[in-house]
XYZ file of N, CA and C in Angstrom:
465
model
N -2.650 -12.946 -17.883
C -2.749 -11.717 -18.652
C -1.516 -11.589 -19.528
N -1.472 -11.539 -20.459
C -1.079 -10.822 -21.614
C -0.199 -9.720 -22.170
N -0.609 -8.882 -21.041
C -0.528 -7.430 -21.645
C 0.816 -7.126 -20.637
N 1.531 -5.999 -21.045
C 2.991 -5.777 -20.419
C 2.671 -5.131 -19.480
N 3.785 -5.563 -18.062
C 3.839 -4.909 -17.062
C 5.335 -4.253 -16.817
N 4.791 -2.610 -16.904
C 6.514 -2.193 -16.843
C 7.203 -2.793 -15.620
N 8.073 -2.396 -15.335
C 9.505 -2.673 -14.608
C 9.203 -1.322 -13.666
N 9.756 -1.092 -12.564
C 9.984 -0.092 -11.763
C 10.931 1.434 -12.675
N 11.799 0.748 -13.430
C 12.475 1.777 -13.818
C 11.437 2.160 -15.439
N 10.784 1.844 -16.184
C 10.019 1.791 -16.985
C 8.713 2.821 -16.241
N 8.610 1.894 -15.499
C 7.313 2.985 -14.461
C 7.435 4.186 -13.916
N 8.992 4.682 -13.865
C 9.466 5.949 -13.158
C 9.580 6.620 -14.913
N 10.010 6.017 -15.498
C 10.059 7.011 -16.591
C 8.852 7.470 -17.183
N 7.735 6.541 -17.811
C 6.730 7.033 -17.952
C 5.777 7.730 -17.096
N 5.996 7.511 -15.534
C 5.168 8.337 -14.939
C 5.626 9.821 -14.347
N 6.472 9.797 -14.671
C 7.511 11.218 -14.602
C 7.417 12.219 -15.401
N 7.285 11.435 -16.707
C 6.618 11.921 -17.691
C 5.441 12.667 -18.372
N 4.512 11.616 -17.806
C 2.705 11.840 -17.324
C 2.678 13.338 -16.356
N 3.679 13.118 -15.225
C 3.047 14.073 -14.350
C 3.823 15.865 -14.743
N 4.990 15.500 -15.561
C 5.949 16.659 -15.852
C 4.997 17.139 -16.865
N 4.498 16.593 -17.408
C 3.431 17.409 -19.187
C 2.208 18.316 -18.236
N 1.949 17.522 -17.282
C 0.445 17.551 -16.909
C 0.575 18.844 -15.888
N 1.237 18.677 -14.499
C 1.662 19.656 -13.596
C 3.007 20.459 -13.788
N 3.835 20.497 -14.809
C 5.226 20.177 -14.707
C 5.656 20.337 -13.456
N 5.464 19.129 -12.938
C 6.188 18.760 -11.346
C 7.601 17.705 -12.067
N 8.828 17.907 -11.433
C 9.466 17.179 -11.830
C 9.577 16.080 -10.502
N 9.641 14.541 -11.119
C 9.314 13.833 -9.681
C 11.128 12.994 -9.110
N 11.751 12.632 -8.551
C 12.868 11.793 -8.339
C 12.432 10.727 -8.058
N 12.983 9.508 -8.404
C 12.830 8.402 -8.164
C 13.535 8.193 -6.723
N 13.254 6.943 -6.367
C 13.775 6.341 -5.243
C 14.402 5.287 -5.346
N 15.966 4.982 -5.280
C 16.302 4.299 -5.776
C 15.885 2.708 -4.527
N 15.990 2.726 -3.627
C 16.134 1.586 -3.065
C 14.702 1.459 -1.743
N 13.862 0.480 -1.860
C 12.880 0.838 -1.591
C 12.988 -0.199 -0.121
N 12.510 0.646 1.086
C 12.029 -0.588 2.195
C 11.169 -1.355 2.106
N 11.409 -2.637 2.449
C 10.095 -3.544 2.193
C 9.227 -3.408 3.117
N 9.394 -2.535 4.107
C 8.388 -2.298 5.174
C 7.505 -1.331 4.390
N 6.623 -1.359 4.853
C 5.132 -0.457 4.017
C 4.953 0.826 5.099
N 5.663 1.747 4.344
C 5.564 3.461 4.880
C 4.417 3.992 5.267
N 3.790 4.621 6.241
C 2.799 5.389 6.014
C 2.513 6.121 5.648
N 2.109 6.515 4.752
C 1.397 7.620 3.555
C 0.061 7.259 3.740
N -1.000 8.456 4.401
C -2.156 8.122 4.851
C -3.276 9.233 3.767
N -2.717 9.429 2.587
C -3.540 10.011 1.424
C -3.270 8.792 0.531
N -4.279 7.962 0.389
C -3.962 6.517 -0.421
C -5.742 6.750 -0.873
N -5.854 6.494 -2.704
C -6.356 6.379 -3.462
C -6.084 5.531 -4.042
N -7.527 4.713 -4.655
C -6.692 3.412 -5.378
C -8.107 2.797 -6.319
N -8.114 2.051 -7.149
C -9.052 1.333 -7.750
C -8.921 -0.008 -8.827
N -10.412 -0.491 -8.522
C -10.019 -2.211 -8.865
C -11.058 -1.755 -10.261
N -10.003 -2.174 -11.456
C -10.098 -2.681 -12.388
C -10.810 -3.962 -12.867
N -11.388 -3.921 -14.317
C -11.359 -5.380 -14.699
C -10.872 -5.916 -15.840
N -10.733 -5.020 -16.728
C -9.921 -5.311 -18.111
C -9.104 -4.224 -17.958
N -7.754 -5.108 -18.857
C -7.691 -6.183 -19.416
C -7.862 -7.826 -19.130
N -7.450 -6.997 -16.980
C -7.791 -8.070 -16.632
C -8.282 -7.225 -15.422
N -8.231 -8.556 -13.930
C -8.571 -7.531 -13.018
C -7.378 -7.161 -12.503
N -7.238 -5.940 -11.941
C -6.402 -5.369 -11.038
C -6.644 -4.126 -10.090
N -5.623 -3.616 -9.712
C -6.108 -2.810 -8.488
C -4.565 -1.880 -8.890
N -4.696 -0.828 -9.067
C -3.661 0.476 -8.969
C -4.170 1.087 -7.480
N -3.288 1.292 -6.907
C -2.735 2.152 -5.620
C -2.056 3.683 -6.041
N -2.412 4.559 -5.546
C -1.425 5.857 -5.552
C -1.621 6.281 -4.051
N -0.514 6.541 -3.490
C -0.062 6.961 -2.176
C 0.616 8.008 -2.066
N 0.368 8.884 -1.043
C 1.280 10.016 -0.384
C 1.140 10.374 0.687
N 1.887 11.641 1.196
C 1.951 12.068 2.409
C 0.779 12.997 2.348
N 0.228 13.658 4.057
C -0.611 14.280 3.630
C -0.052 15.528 2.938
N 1.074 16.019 3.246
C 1.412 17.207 2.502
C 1.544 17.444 0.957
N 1.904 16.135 0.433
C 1.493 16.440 -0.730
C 0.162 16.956 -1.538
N -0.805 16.218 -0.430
C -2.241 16.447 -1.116
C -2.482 17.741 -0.489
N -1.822 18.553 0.153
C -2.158 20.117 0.690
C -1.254 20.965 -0.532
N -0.283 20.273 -1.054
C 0.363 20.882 -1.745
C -0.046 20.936 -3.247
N -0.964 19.931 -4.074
C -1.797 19.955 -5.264
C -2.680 20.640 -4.836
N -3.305 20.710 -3.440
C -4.664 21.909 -3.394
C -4.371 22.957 -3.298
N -3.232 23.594 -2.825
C -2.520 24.432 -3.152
C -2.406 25.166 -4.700
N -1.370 23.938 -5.677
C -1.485 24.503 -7.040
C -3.299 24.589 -7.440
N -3.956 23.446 -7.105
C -4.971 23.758 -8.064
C -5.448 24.978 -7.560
N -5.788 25.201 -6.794
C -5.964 26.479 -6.152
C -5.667 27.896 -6.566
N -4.208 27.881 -7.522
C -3.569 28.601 -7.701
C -4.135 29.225 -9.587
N -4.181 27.731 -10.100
C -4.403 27.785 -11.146
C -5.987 27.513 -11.717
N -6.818 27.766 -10.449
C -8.486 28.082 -10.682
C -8.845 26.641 -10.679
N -8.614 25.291 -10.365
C -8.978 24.183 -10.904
C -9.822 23.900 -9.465
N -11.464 23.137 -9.937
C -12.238 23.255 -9.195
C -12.198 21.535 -8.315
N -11.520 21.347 -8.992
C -11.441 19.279 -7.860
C -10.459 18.885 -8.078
N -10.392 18.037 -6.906
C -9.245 17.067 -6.541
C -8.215 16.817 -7.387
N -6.777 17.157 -7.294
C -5.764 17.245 -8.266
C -5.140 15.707 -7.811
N -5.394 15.157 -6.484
C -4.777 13.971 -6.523
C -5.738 12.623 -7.011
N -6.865 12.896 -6.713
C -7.811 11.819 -7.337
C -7.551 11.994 -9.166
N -7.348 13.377 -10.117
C -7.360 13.533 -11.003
C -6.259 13.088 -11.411
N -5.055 13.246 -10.567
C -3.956 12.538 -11.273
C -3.915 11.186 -11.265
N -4.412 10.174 -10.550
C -4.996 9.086 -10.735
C -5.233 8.477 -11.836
N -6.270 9.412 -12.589
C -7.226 9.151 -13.183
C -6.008 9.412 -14.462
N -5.829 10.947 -14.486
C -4.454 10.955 -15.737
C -3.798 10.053 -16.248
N -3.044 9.636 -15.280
C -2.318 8.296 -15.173
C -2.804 7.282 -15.903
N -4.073 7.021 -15.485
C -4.759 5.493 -15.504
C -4.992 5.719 -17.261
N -5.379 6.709 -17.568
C -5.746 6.973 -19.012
C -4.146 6.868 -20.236
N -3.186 7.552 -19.407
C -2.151 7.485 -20.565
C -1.679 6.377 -20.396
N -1.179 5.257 -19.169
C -0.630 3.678 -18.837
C -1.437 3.762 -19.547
N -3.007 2.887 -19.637
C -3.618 1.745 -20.615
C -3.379 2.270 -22.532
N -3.208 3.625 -22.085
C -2.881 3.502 -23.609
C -1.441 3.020 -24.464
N -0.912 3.142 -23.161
C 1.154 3.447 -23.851
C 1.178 1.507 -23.761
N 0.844 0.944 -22.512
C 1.177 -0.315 -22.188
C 0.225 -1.586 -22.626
N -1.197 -1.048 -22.726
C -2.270 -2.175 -23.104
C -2.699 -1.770 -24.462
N -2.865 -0.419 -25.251
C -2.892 0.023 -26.415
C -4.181 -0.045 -26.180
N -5.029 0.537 -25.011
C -6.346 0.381 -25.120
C -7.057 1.922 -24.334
N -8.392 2.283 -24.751
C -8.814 3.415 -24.373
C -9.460 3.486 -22.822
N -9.229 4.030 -22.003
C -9.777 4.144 -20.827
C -11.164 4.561 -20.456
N -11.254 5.277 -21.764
C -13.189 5.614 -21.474
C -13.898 4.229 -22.085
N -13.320 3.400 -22.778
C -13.884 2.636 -23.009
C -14.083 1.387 -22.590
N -13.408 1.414 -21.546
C -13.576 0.004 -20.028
C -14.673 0.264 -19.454
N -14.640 -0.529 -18.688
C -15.526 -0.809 -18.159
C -15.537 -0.164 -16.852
N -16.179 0.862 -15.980
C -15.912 1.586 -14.653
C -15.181 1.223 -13.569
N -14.207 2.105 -13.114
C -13.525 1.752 -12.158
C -13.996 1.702 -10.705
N -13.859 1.002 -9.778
C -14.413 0.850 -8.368
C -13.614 1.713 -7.348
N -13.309 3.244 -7.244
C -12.589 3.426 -6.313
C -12.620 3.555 -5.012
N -12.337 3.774 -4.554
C -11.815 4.085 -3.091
C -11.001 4.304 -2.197
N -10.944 4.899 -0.967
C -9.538 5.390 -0.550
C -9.796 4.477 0.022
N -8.238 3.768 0.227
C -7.465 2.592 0.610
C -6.730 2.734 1.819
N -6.243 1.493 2.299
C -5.330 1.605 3.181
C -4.788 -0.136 2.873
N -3.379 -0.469 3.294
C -2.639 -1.264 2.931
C -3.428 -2.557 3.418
N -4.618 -2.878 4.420
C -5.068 -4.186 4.233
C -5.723 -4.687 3.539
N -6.508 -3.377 2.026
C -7.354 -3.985 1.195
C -6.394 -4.310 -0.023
N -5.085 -4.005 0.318
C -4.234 -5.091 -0.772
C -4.130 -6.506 -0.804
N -4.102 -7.018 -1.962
C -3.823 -8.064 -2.549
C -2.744 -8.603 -1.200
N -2.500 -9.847 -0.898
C -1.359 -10.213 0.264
C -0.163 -10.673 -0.750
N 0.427 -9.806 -1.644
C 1.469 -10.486 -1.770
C 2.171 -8.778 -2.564
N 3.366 -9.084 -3.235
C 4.278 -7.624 -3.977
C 3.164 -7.312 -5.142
N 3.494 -5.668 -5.163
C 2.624 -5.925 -6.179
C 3.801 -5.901 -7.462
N 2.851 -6.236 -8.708
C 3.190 -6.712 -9.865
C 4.314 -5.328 -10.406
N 4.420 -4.198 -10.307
C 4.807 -3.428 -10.451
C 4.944 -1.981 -9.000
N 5.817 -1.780 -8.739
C 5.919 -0.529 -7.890
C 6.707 0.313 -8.038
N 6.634 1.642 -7.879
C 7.443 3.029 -7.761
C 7.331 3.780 -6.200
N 8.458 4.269 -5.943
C 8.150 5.624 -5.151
C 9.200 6.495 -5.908
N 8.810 7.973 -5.302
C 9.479 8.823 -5.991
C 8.955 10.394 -5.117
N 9.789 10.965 -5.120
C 9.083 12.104 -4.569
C 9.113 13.987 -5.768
N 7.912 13.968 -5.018
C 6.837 15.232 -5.536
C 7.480 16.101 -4.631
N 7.500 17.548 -5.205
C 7.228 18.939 -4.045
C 8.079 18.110 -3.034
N 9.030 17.241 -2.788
C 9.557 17.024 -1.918
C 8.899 15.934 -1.042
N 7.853 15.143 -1.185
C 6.981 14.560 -0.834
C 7.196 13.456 -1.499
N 7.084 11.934 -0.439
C 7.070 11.059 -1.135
C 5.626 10.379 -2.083
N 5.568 9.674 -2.755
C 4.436 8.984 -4.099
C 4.969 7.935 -3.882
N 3.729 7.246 -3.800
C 4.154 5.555 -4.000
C 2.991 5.230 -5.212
N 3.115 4.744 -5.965
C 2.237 3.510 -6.872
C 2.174 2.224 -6.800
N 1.246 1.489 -6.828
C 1.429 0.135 -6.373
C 0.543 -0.191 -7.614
N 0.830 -1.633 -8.572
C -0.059 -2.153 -9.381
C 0.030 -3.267 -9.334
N -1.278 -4.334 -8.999
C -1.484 -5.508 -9.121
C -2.888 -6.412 -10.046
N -1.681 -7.137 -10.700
C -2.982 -7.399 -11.707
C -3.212 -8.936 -11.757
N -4.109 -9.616 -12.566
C -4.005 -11.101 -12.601
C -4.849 -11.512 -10.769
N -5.856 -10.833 -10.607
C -6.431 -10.910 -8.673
C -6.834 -12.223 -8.951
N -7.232 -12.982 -7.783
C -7.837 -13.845 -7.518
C -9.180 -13.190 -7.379
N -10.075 -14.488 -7.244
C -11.606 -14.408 -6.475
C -11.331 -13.603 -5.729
N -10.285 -13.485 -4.095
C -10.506 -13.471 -3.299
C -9.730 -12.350 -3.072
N -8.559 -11.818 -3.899
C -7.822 -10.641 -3.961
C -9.338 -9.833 -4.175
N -10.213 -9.838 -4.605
C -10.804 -8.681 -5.640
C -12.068 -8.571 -4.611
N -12.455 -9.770 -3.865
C -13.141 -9.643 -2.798
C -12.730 -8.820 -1.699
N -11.263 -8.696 -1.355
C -10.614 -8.426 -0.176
C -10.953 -6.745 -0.731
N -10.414 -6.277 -1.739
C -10.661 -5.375 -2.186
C -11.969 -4.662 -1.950
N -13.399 -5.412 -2.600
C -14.557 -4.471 -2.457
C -15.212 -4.815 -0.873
N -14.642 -5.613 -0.193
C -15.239 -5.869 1.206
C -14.872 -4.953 2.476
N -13.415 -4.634 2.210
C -13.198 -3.929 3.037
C -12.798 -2.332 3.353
């Protein structure tokens, strides 16, 4: 693939960004990340196929996702503020980084995840950062195998 993959610090800025316009939540980065895989058991995620294939991850605690149902709640909004920010996301990245429109791909496969339907290796890009005090993780992996993308819709 082709197309640019930010950097962790690239990824904290633009998605800090995304979420400050959208919720103005202001988010902190994390500077130094464990390589052990945290549990955050509100994990949303979906496999892509263009530009190429891949799979975006968004993770949190459950309190965060009590805490967007909360705002939406607040501010009359009738669904899921963490599946929607997802989706936010997914729409302004392909435009800022691939220069391409998101309604105009091809449908995304989602599903809530958990860390064995990842790809077995880093992904291509990662952030954490915390929300409302709550940690966010993003995970993006692109360029799958056969068998990455299998692991994905099989399990």
């Amino acid at each position: 693939m082709e197309k640019p993959i930010p950097s962790s610090d690239d990824l904290y800025d633009f998605f800090n960004a995304v979420i400050y316009r959208w919720l103005k939540l202001p988010s902190k980065k994390v500077a130094s990340v464990d390589t052990d895989i945290q549990v955050l058991p509100n994990e949303e995620g979906f496999l892509f196929s263009e530009p190429s294939k891949g799979i975006l991850v968004l993770r949190t605690s459950k309190e965060f996702g009590e805490g967007l149902a909360r705002l939406a709640k607040n501010k009359e909004v009738p669904h899921d503020l963490f599946l929607q920010m997802i989706v936010v996301f997914w729409h302004q990245f392909v435009g800022k980084y691939w220069q391409l429109d998101s309604r105009t791909l091809p449908p995304l496969l989602f599903k809530k995840s958990v860390p064995r339907h990842w790809p077995d290796r880093k992904p291509d890009s990662h952030l954490t950062v915390f929300i409302l005090e709550q940690p966010v993780e993003l995970r993006l992996w692109v360029d799958l195998t056969e068998e990455e993308t299998a692991r994905w819709k099989t399990r």
